[in-house]
Amino acid sequence: MAKRKRLTPASSTFLGAAPETKSALGAPLRAAPIADIARDAAASAAAEDLSRAMSEARAEGRMVISVPLDEIDLDYLVRDRVVSDDEEMQTLKESLRARGQQTPIEVVAREGARYGLISGWRRCAALRTLYEESSEPRFASVLCLLRQPAEHAESYVAMVEENEIRVGLSYFERARIVVKAVEEGVFETDRTALQTLFQSASRAKRSKIGSFLGVVRALDGVLHFPAALTERQGLHLARALAEEDGLADTLRNTLQAASLTSPEAETALLAKTVATPPSKRTPPPPAPSPTADKGKPVVGGIQMQYEAGRLVLEGRAVNDALRTRLVTWLRQNN
């Protein structure tokens, strides 16, 4: 019988250099280079996938980012809410102080590493006030979802829907944002603005909002308590304004000359003026004459007018955020 030939073990360097390890028999072994290449390639692919997923989540508004409050432009859109309830704001502040911000605001990226506010004005205002009161770093930034609306109109829709869902808007506020959106050139007509901004509302509700448009155009800026105007009162006022020429001017002059301290007083004054025949109305007193410091600059973007019992601030920097800070300062110092 022929003898079987015994094969000699292969050299450890036959397959090329590799890190030395010990086999069960104590012989040095080296790992194949392909294993290292496969491992590195898998790690690189996983990192790329994670980076791509994070970029997509950020771009699609699914990633929460933290942004300094100073980088948020609160006046990016004309805000739909014309008043901020002090009690609601205090409740929001207490919640933020105790639990932190639970719901992100919505922003859109702008030039210069800034962001335009779409929705969440109250949260921004409350955080700003808390930071001014406490100087705690946790109140210096706000959690955001980055949106990329295809058109400016989509930003207005998002803002309206946010407030409709969370706290609701008065009919005056709903009509006002329609008017302002048309004035800003976001929509060409009232009808288009109504149907787009309140597309989820019933036809009857949109009709009522449309009726308030005349009230807004006639009395915006002179009503002391516009959000307190009820649906019934507003519809009655809208009919009167449509039927009587000159009533808008009469109401504006009357409201500007009156010192009103409550919604009830304003409602009573409006009802009395509308119910009084034009021939029997007492002309309102002339507006106070301007004083020497009319339009006197105070700081950048703010001018002040003052006379006994009356102080007026105006300018591009006079906005809801300034109002919140001013109210907070007055309460702390009086």
Short mmCIF file of C-alpha atoms in Angstrom, two decimals:
data_model
loop_
_atom_site.label_atom_id
_atom_site.label_comp_id
_atom_site.label_asym_id
_atom_site.label_seq_id
_atom_site.Cartn_x
_atom_site.Cartn_y
_atom_site.Cartn_z
CA MET A 1 0.00 0.00 0.00
CA ALA A 2 1.32 3.42 -0.89
CA LYS A 3 2.18 5.70 1.97
CA ARG A 4 0.14 8.88 2.39
CA LYS A 5 2.14 12.04 2.15
CA ARG A 6 1.84 14.34 5.17
CA LEU A 7 1.36 18.01 4.22
CA THR A 8 3.53 20.60 5.87
CA PRO A 9 1.54 23.42 7.66
CA ALA A 10 1.41 26.66 5.70
CA SER A 11 3.65 29.51 6.74
CA SER A 12 2.05 32.13 8.97
CA THR A 13 3.11 34.82 6.52
CA PHE A 14 1.63 33.14 3.49
CA LEU A 15 -1.49 35.32 3.35
CA GLY A 16 0.26 38.56 4.17
CA ALA A 17 0.94 40.61 7.32
CA ALA A 18 -1.79 40.79 9.96
CA PRO A 19 -1.99 41.34 13.72
CA GLU A 20 -0.58 38.29 15.50
CA THR A 21 -2.89 36.18 17.67
CA LYS A 22 -2.49 32.79 19.33
CA SER A 23 -4.41 29.71 18.26
CA ALA A 24 -5.62 27.00 20.59
CA LEU A 25 -2.37 25.16 19.85
CA GLY A 26 -0.26 28.21 20.64
CA ALA A 27 0.66 28.91 17.02
CA PRO A 28 0.63 32.57 15.93
CA LEU A 29 -2.29 33.50 13.63
CA ARG A 30 -3.06 36.73 11.72
CA ALA A 31 -6.55 38.10 10.86
CA ALA A 32 -7.34 38.58 7.20
CA PRO A 33 -7.15 42.27 6.06
CA ILE A 34 -10.60 41.96 4.43
CA ALA A 35 -12.16 41.78 7.92
CA ASP A 36 -10.72 45.18 8.87
CA ILE A 37 -11.85 46.70 5.59
CA ALA A 38 -15.39 45.34 5.99
CA ARG A 39 -15.60 46.59 9.57
CA ASP A 40 -14.40 50.10 8.66
CA ALA A 41 -16.76 50.26 5.68
CA ALA A 42 -19.74 49.23 7.83
CA ALA A 43 -18.90 51.85 10.45
CA SER A 44 -18.51 54.56 7.80
CA ALA A 45 -21.82 53.61 6.15
CA ALA A 46 -23.61 53.66 9.50
CA ALA A 47 -22.20 57.14 10.27
CA GLU A 48 -23.28 58.41 6.86
CA ASP A 49 -26.76 56.96 7.29
CA LEU A 50 -27.08 58.60 10.72
CA SER A 51 -25.86 61.95 9.41
CA ARG A 52 -28.27 61.79 6.45
CA ALA A 53 -31.18 60.82 8.70
CA MET A 54 -30.45 63.71 11.07
CA SER A 55 -30.18 66.18 8.18
CA GLU A 56 -33.48 64.97 6.75
CA ALA A 57 -35.18 65.13 10.15
CA ARG A 58 -33.97 68.71 10.65
CA ALA A 59 -35.02 69.78 7.17
CA GLU A 60 -38.45 68.14 7.50
CA GLY A 61 -39.13 69.70 10.89
CA ARG A 62 -38.92 66.43 12.84
CA MET A 63 -35.87 67.39 14.91
CA VAL A 64 -36.10 69.70 17.91
CA ILE A 65 -33.30 72.27 17.96
CA SER A 66 -32.35 74.79 20.65
CA VAL A 67 -32.03 78.43 19.52
CA PRO A 68 -31.07 81.53 21.56
CA LEU A 69 -34.09 83.78 22.05
CA ASP A 70 -32.15 86.73 20.61
CA GLU A 71 -31.99 84.93 17.26
CA ILE A 72 -35.79 84.65 16.96
CA ASP A 73 -37.52 87.41 14.98
CA LEU A 74 -40.89 87.71 16.72
CA ASP A 75 -42.17 90.14 14.07
CA TYR A 76 -41.50 87.86 11.09
CA LEU A 77 -45.29 87.58 10.64
CA VAL A 78 -48.06 89.99 11.57
CA ARG A 79 -49.36 88.29 14.71
CA ASP A 80 -52.99 87.25 14.83
CA ARG A 81 -53.48 87.71 18.57
CA VAL A 82 -54.00 91.39 19.46
CA VAL A 83 -53.99 90.94 23.24
CA SER A 84 -52.22 88.67 25.68
CA ASP A 85 -54.21 87.58 28.73
CA ASP A 86 -52.14 88.36 31.83
CA GLU A 87 -53.54 85.44 33.82
CA GLU A 88 -52.85 82.96 31.01
CA MET A 89 -49.33 84.35 30.60
CA GLN A 90 -48.66 83.95 34.32
CA THR A 91 -49.88 80.35 34.19
CA LEU A 92 -47.60 79.66 31.24
CA LYS A 93 -44.64 81.18 33.08
CA GLU A 94 -45.24 79.02 36.13
CA SER A 95 -45.41 75.92 33.94
CA LEU A 96 -42.16 76.81 32.18
CA ARG A 97 -40.47 77.52 35.49
CA ALA A 98 -41.57 74.21 37.00
CA ARG A 99 -41.36 71.80 34.05
CA GLY A 100 -39.42 73.60 31.34
CA GLN A 101 -40.60 73.97 27.75
CA GLN A 102 -42.65 70.92 26.80
CA THR A 103 -43.81 71.95 23.32
CA PRO A 104 -41.45 73.39 20.66
CA ILE A 105 -42.27 76.56 18.77
CA GLU A 106 -42.15 76.68 14.95
CA VAL A 107 -39.60 78.79 13.11
CA VAL A 108 -38.29 79.31 9.60
CA ALA A 109 -34.61 79.86 8.81
CA ARG A 110 -33.67 83.37 7.67
CA GLU A 111 -30.48 85.05 6.53
CA GLY A 112 -27.83 85.96 9.06
CA ALA A 113 -28.24 82.90 11.29
CA ARG A 114 -31.64 84.13 12.47
CA TYR A 115 -35.05 82.52 12.55
CA GLY A 116 -38.51 83.93 11.85
CA LEU A 117 -41.25 82.98 14.30
CA ILE A 118 -44.21 81.12 12.80
CA SER A 119 -46.01 80.00 15.96
CA GLY A 120 -45.25 80.10 19.67
CA TRP A 121 -45.14 83.83 20.43
CA ARG A 122 -46.52 83.38 23.96
CA ARG A 123 -43.86 80.80 24.82
CA CYS A 124 -41.11 83.11 23.56
CA ALA A 125 -42.51 86.08 25.49
CA ALA A 126 -42.85 84.03 28.69
CA LEU A 127 -39.30 82.64 28.40
CA ARG A 128 -37.90 86.12 27.75
CA THR A 129 -39.67 87.49 30.83
CA LEU A 130 -38.44 84.58 32.96
CA TYR A 131 -34.87 85.17 31.78
CA GLU A 132 -35.10 88.88 32.57
CA GLU A 133 -36.44 88.08 36.03
CA SER A 134 -34.02 85.30 36.96
CA SER A 135 -31.04 85.40 34.53
CA GLU A 136 -31.19 81.59 34.48
CA PRO A 137 -29.48 80.26 31.32
CA ARG A 138 -32.24 77.67 30.79
CA PHE A 139 -34.63 80.51 29.90
CA ALA A 140 -32.24 82.14 27.40
CA SER A 141 -33.04 79.70 24.58
CA VAL A 142 -36.14 78.12 23.11
CA LEU A 143 -36.83 74.67 21.65
CA CYS A 144 -37.86 74.88 18.00
CA LEU A 145 -39.03 72.85 15.04
CA LEU A 146 -37.52 74.17 11.82
CA ARG A 147 -40.12 74.49 9.09
CA GLN A 148 -39.62 75.17 5.40
CA PRO A 149 -42.91 76.56 4.09
CA ALA A 150 -43.03 76.67 0.33
CA GLU A 151 -44.78 80.03 0.41
CA HIS A 152 -45.22 82.85 2.93
CA ALA A 153 -48.91 81.97 3.04
CA GLU A 154 -48.12 78.58 4.58
CA SER A 155 -46.48 80.34 7.55
CA TYR A 156 -49.67 82.33 8.18
CA VAL A 157 -51.75 79.17 7.94
CA ALA A 158 -49.51 77.44 10.49
CA MET A 159 -49.75 80.37 12.89
CA VAL A 160 -53.54 80.56 12.67
CA GLU A 161 -53.98 76.80 13.09
CA GLU A 162 -51.69 76.83 16.15
CA ASN A 163 -53.76 79.47 17.93
CA GLU A 164 -57.08 78.02 16.82
CA ILE A 165 -56.13 74.67 18.36
CA ARG A 166 -54.47 75.91 21.53
CA VAL A 167 -56.32 78.95 22.83
CA GLY A 168 -58.67 80.06 20.09
CA LEU A 169 -59.03 83.49 18.53
CA SER A 170 -61.77 86.06 18.82
CA TYR A 171 -63.68 86.90 15.66
CA PHE A 172 -61.98 90.30 15.59
CA GLU A 173 -58.55 88.66 15.74
CA ARG A 174 -59.47 86.18 13.01
CA ALA A 175 -60.67 88.98 10.75
CA ARG A 176 -57.66 91.12 11.57
CA ILE A 177 -55.13 88.53 10.41
CA VAL A 178 -57.09 88.25 7.15
CA VAL A 179 -56.88 92.02 6.66
CA LYS A 180 -53.19 92.16 7.58
CA ALA A 181 -52.29 89.22 5.34
CA VAL A 182 -53.93 90.96 2.39
CA GLU A 183 -52.22 94.26 3.25
CA GLU A 184 -48.86 92.46 3.40
CA GLY A 185 -49.45 91.07 -0.08
CA VAL A 186 -49.54 87.46 1.12
CA PHE A 187 -52.97 87.06 -0.48
CA GLU A 188 -54.51 89.05 -3.30
CA THR A 189 -58.09 89.15 -1.99
CA ASP A 190 -60.05 88.81 1.24
CA ARG A 191 -61.82 85.78 -0.18
CA THR A 192 -58.56 83.95 -0.92
CA ALA A 193 -57.16 84.81 2.51
CA LEU A 194 -60.32 83.64 4.26
CA GLN A 195 -60.48 80.34 2.39
CA THR A 196 -56.78 79.62 2.91
CA LEU A 197 -56.27 80.69 6.50
CA PHE A 198 -59.52 79.16 7.74
CA GLN A 199 -59.88 76.27 5.34
CA SER A 200 -60.82 73.92 8.20
CA ALA A 201 -63.63 76.20 9.39
CA SER A 202 -67.23 75.80 8.28
CA ARG A 203 -68.65 78.05 5.60
CA ALA A 204 -70.85 79.75 8.22
CA LYS A 205 -67.84 80.53 10.41
CA ARG A 206 -65.88 81.95 7.46
CA SER A 207 -68.91 84.12 6.62
CA LYS A 208 -68.94 85.56 10.14
CA ILE A 209 -65.22 86.24 10.00
CA GLY A 210 -65.80 87.99 6.68
CA SER A 211 -68.44 90.19 8.30
CA PHE A 212 -65.87 91.33 10.88
CA LEU A 213 -63.51 92.57 8.17
CA GLY A 214 -65.39 95.87 7.98
CA VAL A 215 -65.13 96.29 11.75
CA VAL A 216 -61.38 95.69 11.65
CA ARG A 217 -60.79 98.14 8.81
CA ALA A 218 -62.90 100.77 10.54
CA LEU A 219 -61.77 100.44 14.14
CA ASP A 220 -58.44 98.59 14.32
CA GLY A 221 -56.08 100.59 16.51
CA VAL A 222 -58.76 102.56 18.37
CA LEU A 223 -60.68 99.77 20.10
CA HIS A 224 -59.38 99.42 23.66
CA PHE A 225 -60.63 95.83 24.05
CA PRO A 226 -60.99 94.41 20.51
CA ALA A 227 -60.78 90.75 21.51
CA ALA A 228 -63.70 91.23 23.92
CA LEU A 229 -66.09 92.09 21.07
CA THR A 230 -68.54 89.19 20.94
CA GLU A 231 -69.82 87.56 17.79
CA ARG A 232 -73.26 89.13 18.17
CA GLN A 233 -71.92 92.60 18.95
CA GLY A 234 -69.47 92.47 16.07
CA LEU A 235 -72.07 91.37 13.51
CA HIS A 236 -74.44 94.13 14.65
CA LEU A 237 -71.63 96.67 14.39
CA ALA A 238 -70.63 95.38 10.95
CA ARG A 239 -74.19 95.85 9.63
CA ALA A 240 -74.35 99.39 11.03
CA LEU A 241 -71.00 100.32 9.45
CA ALA A 242 -72.13 98.97 6.09
CA GLU A 243 -75.44 100.83 6.19
CA GLU A 244 -74.31 104.27 7.41
CA ASP A 245 -71.71 106.38 5.68
CA GLY A 246 -69.53 108.28 8.11
CA LEU A 247 -70.24 106.00 11.06
CA ALA A 248 -66.67 104.66 11.02
CA ASP A 249 -65.22 108.17 11.47
CA THR A 250 -67.73 108.95 14.22
CA LEU A 251 -66.86 105.77 16.12
CA ARG A 252 -63.12 106.33 15.74
CA ASN A 253 -63.32 109.88 17.04
CA THR A 254 -65.55 108.81 19.92
CA LEU A 255 -63.28 105.95 20.95
CA GLN A 256 -60.12 108.07 20.71
CA ALA A 257 -61.62 110.74 22.94
CA ALA A 258 -62.97 108.31 25.55
CA SER A 259 -61.22 107.01 28.66
CA LEU A 260 -62.36 103.40 28.89
CA THR A 261 -61.27 100.98 31.60
CA SER A 262 -63.30 97.86 30.83
CA PRO A 263 -64.73 95.90 27.88
CA GLU A 264 -68.24 96.53 29.21
CA ALA A 265 -67.73 100.30 29.09
CA GLU A 266 -66.46 100.12 25.53
CA THR A 267 -69.35 97.91 24.42
CA ALA A 268 -71.85 100.28 25.99
CA LEU A 269 -70.26 103.27 24.26
CA LEU A 270 -70.34 101.54 20.87
CA ALA A 271 -73.96 100.48 21.28
CA LYS A 272 -75.04 103.96 22.38
CA THR A 273 -73.25 105.66 19.47
CA VAL A 274 -74.69 103.27 16.87
CA ALA A 275 -78.23 103.55 18.31
CA THR A 276 -78.20 107.35 18.34
CA PRO A 277 -79.43 108.97 15.09
CA PRO A 278 -76.67 110.94 13.35
CA SER A 279 -78.53 114.23 13.80
CA LYS A 280 -78.67 113.79 17.59
CA ARG A 281 -75.12 112.66 18.22
CA THR A 282 -72.93 114.94 20.28
CA PRO A 283 -69.64 115.51 18.49
CA PRO A 284 -66.76 114.07 20.49
CA PRO A 285 -64.32 116.55 22.03
CA PRO A 286 -61.30 117.41 19.90
CA ALA A 287 -58.26 115.24 20.34
CA PRO A 288 -55.64 116.62 22.75
CA SER A 289 -53.17 118.93 21.08
CA PRO A 290 -49.72 117.46 20.56
CA THR A 291 -47.05 118.45 23.04
CA ALA A 292 -43.56 119.73 22.46
CA ASP A 293 -41.95 116.31 22.69
CA LYS A 294 -44.15 114.66 20.07
CA GLY A 295 -42.10 112.11 18.21
CA LYS A 296 -39.07 112.62 20.44
CA PRO A 297 -36.67 109.65 19.99
CA VAL A 298 -36.10 107.61 23.14
CA VAL A 299 -33.98 104.71 21.89
CA GLY A 300 -33.42 103.15 18.50
CA GLY A 301 -36.74 102.39 16.85
CA ILE A 302 -38.91 103.98 19.58
CA GLN A 303 -40.38 107.48 19.77
CA MET A 304 -42.36 108.90 22.68
CA GLN A 305 -45.21 111.39 22.96
CA TYR A 306 -46.19 112.62 26.40
CA GLU A 307 -48.76 114.88 27.97
CA ALA A 308 -50.46 114.86 31.35
CA GLY A 309 -52.15 111.50 31.84
CA ARG A 310 -51.09 110.13 28.48
CA LEU A 311 -47.92 108.43 27.22
CA VAL A 312 -47.60 107.07 23.69
CA LEU A 313 -44.73 104.92 22.38
CA GLU A 314 -44.48 104.25 18.67
CA GLY A 315 -41.97 103.04 16.12
CA ARG A 316 -40.68 99.84 14.53
CA ALA A 317 -39.40 98.49 17.87
CA VAL A 318 -42.79 98.82 19.58
CA ASN A 319 -44.14 95.27 19.48
CA ASP A 320 -45.69 92.58 21.64
CA ALA A 321 -42.36 91.64 23.20
CA LEU A 322 -41.77 95.25 24.32
CA ARG A 323 -45.28 95.38 25.77
CA THR A 324 -44.63 92.23 27.80
CA ARG A 325 -41.36 93.59 29.18
CA LEU A 326 -42.93 96.96 29.98
CA VAL A 327 -45.86 95.37 31.86
CA THR A 328 -43.43 93.19 33.83
CA TRP A 329 -41.29 96.21 34.75
CA LEU A 330 -44.30 98.27 35.86
CA ARG A 331 -45.56 95.47 38.09
CA GLN A 332 -42.16 95.01 39.69
CA ASN A 333 -41.61 98.72 40.32
CA ASN A 334 -45.05 99.91 41.44
#
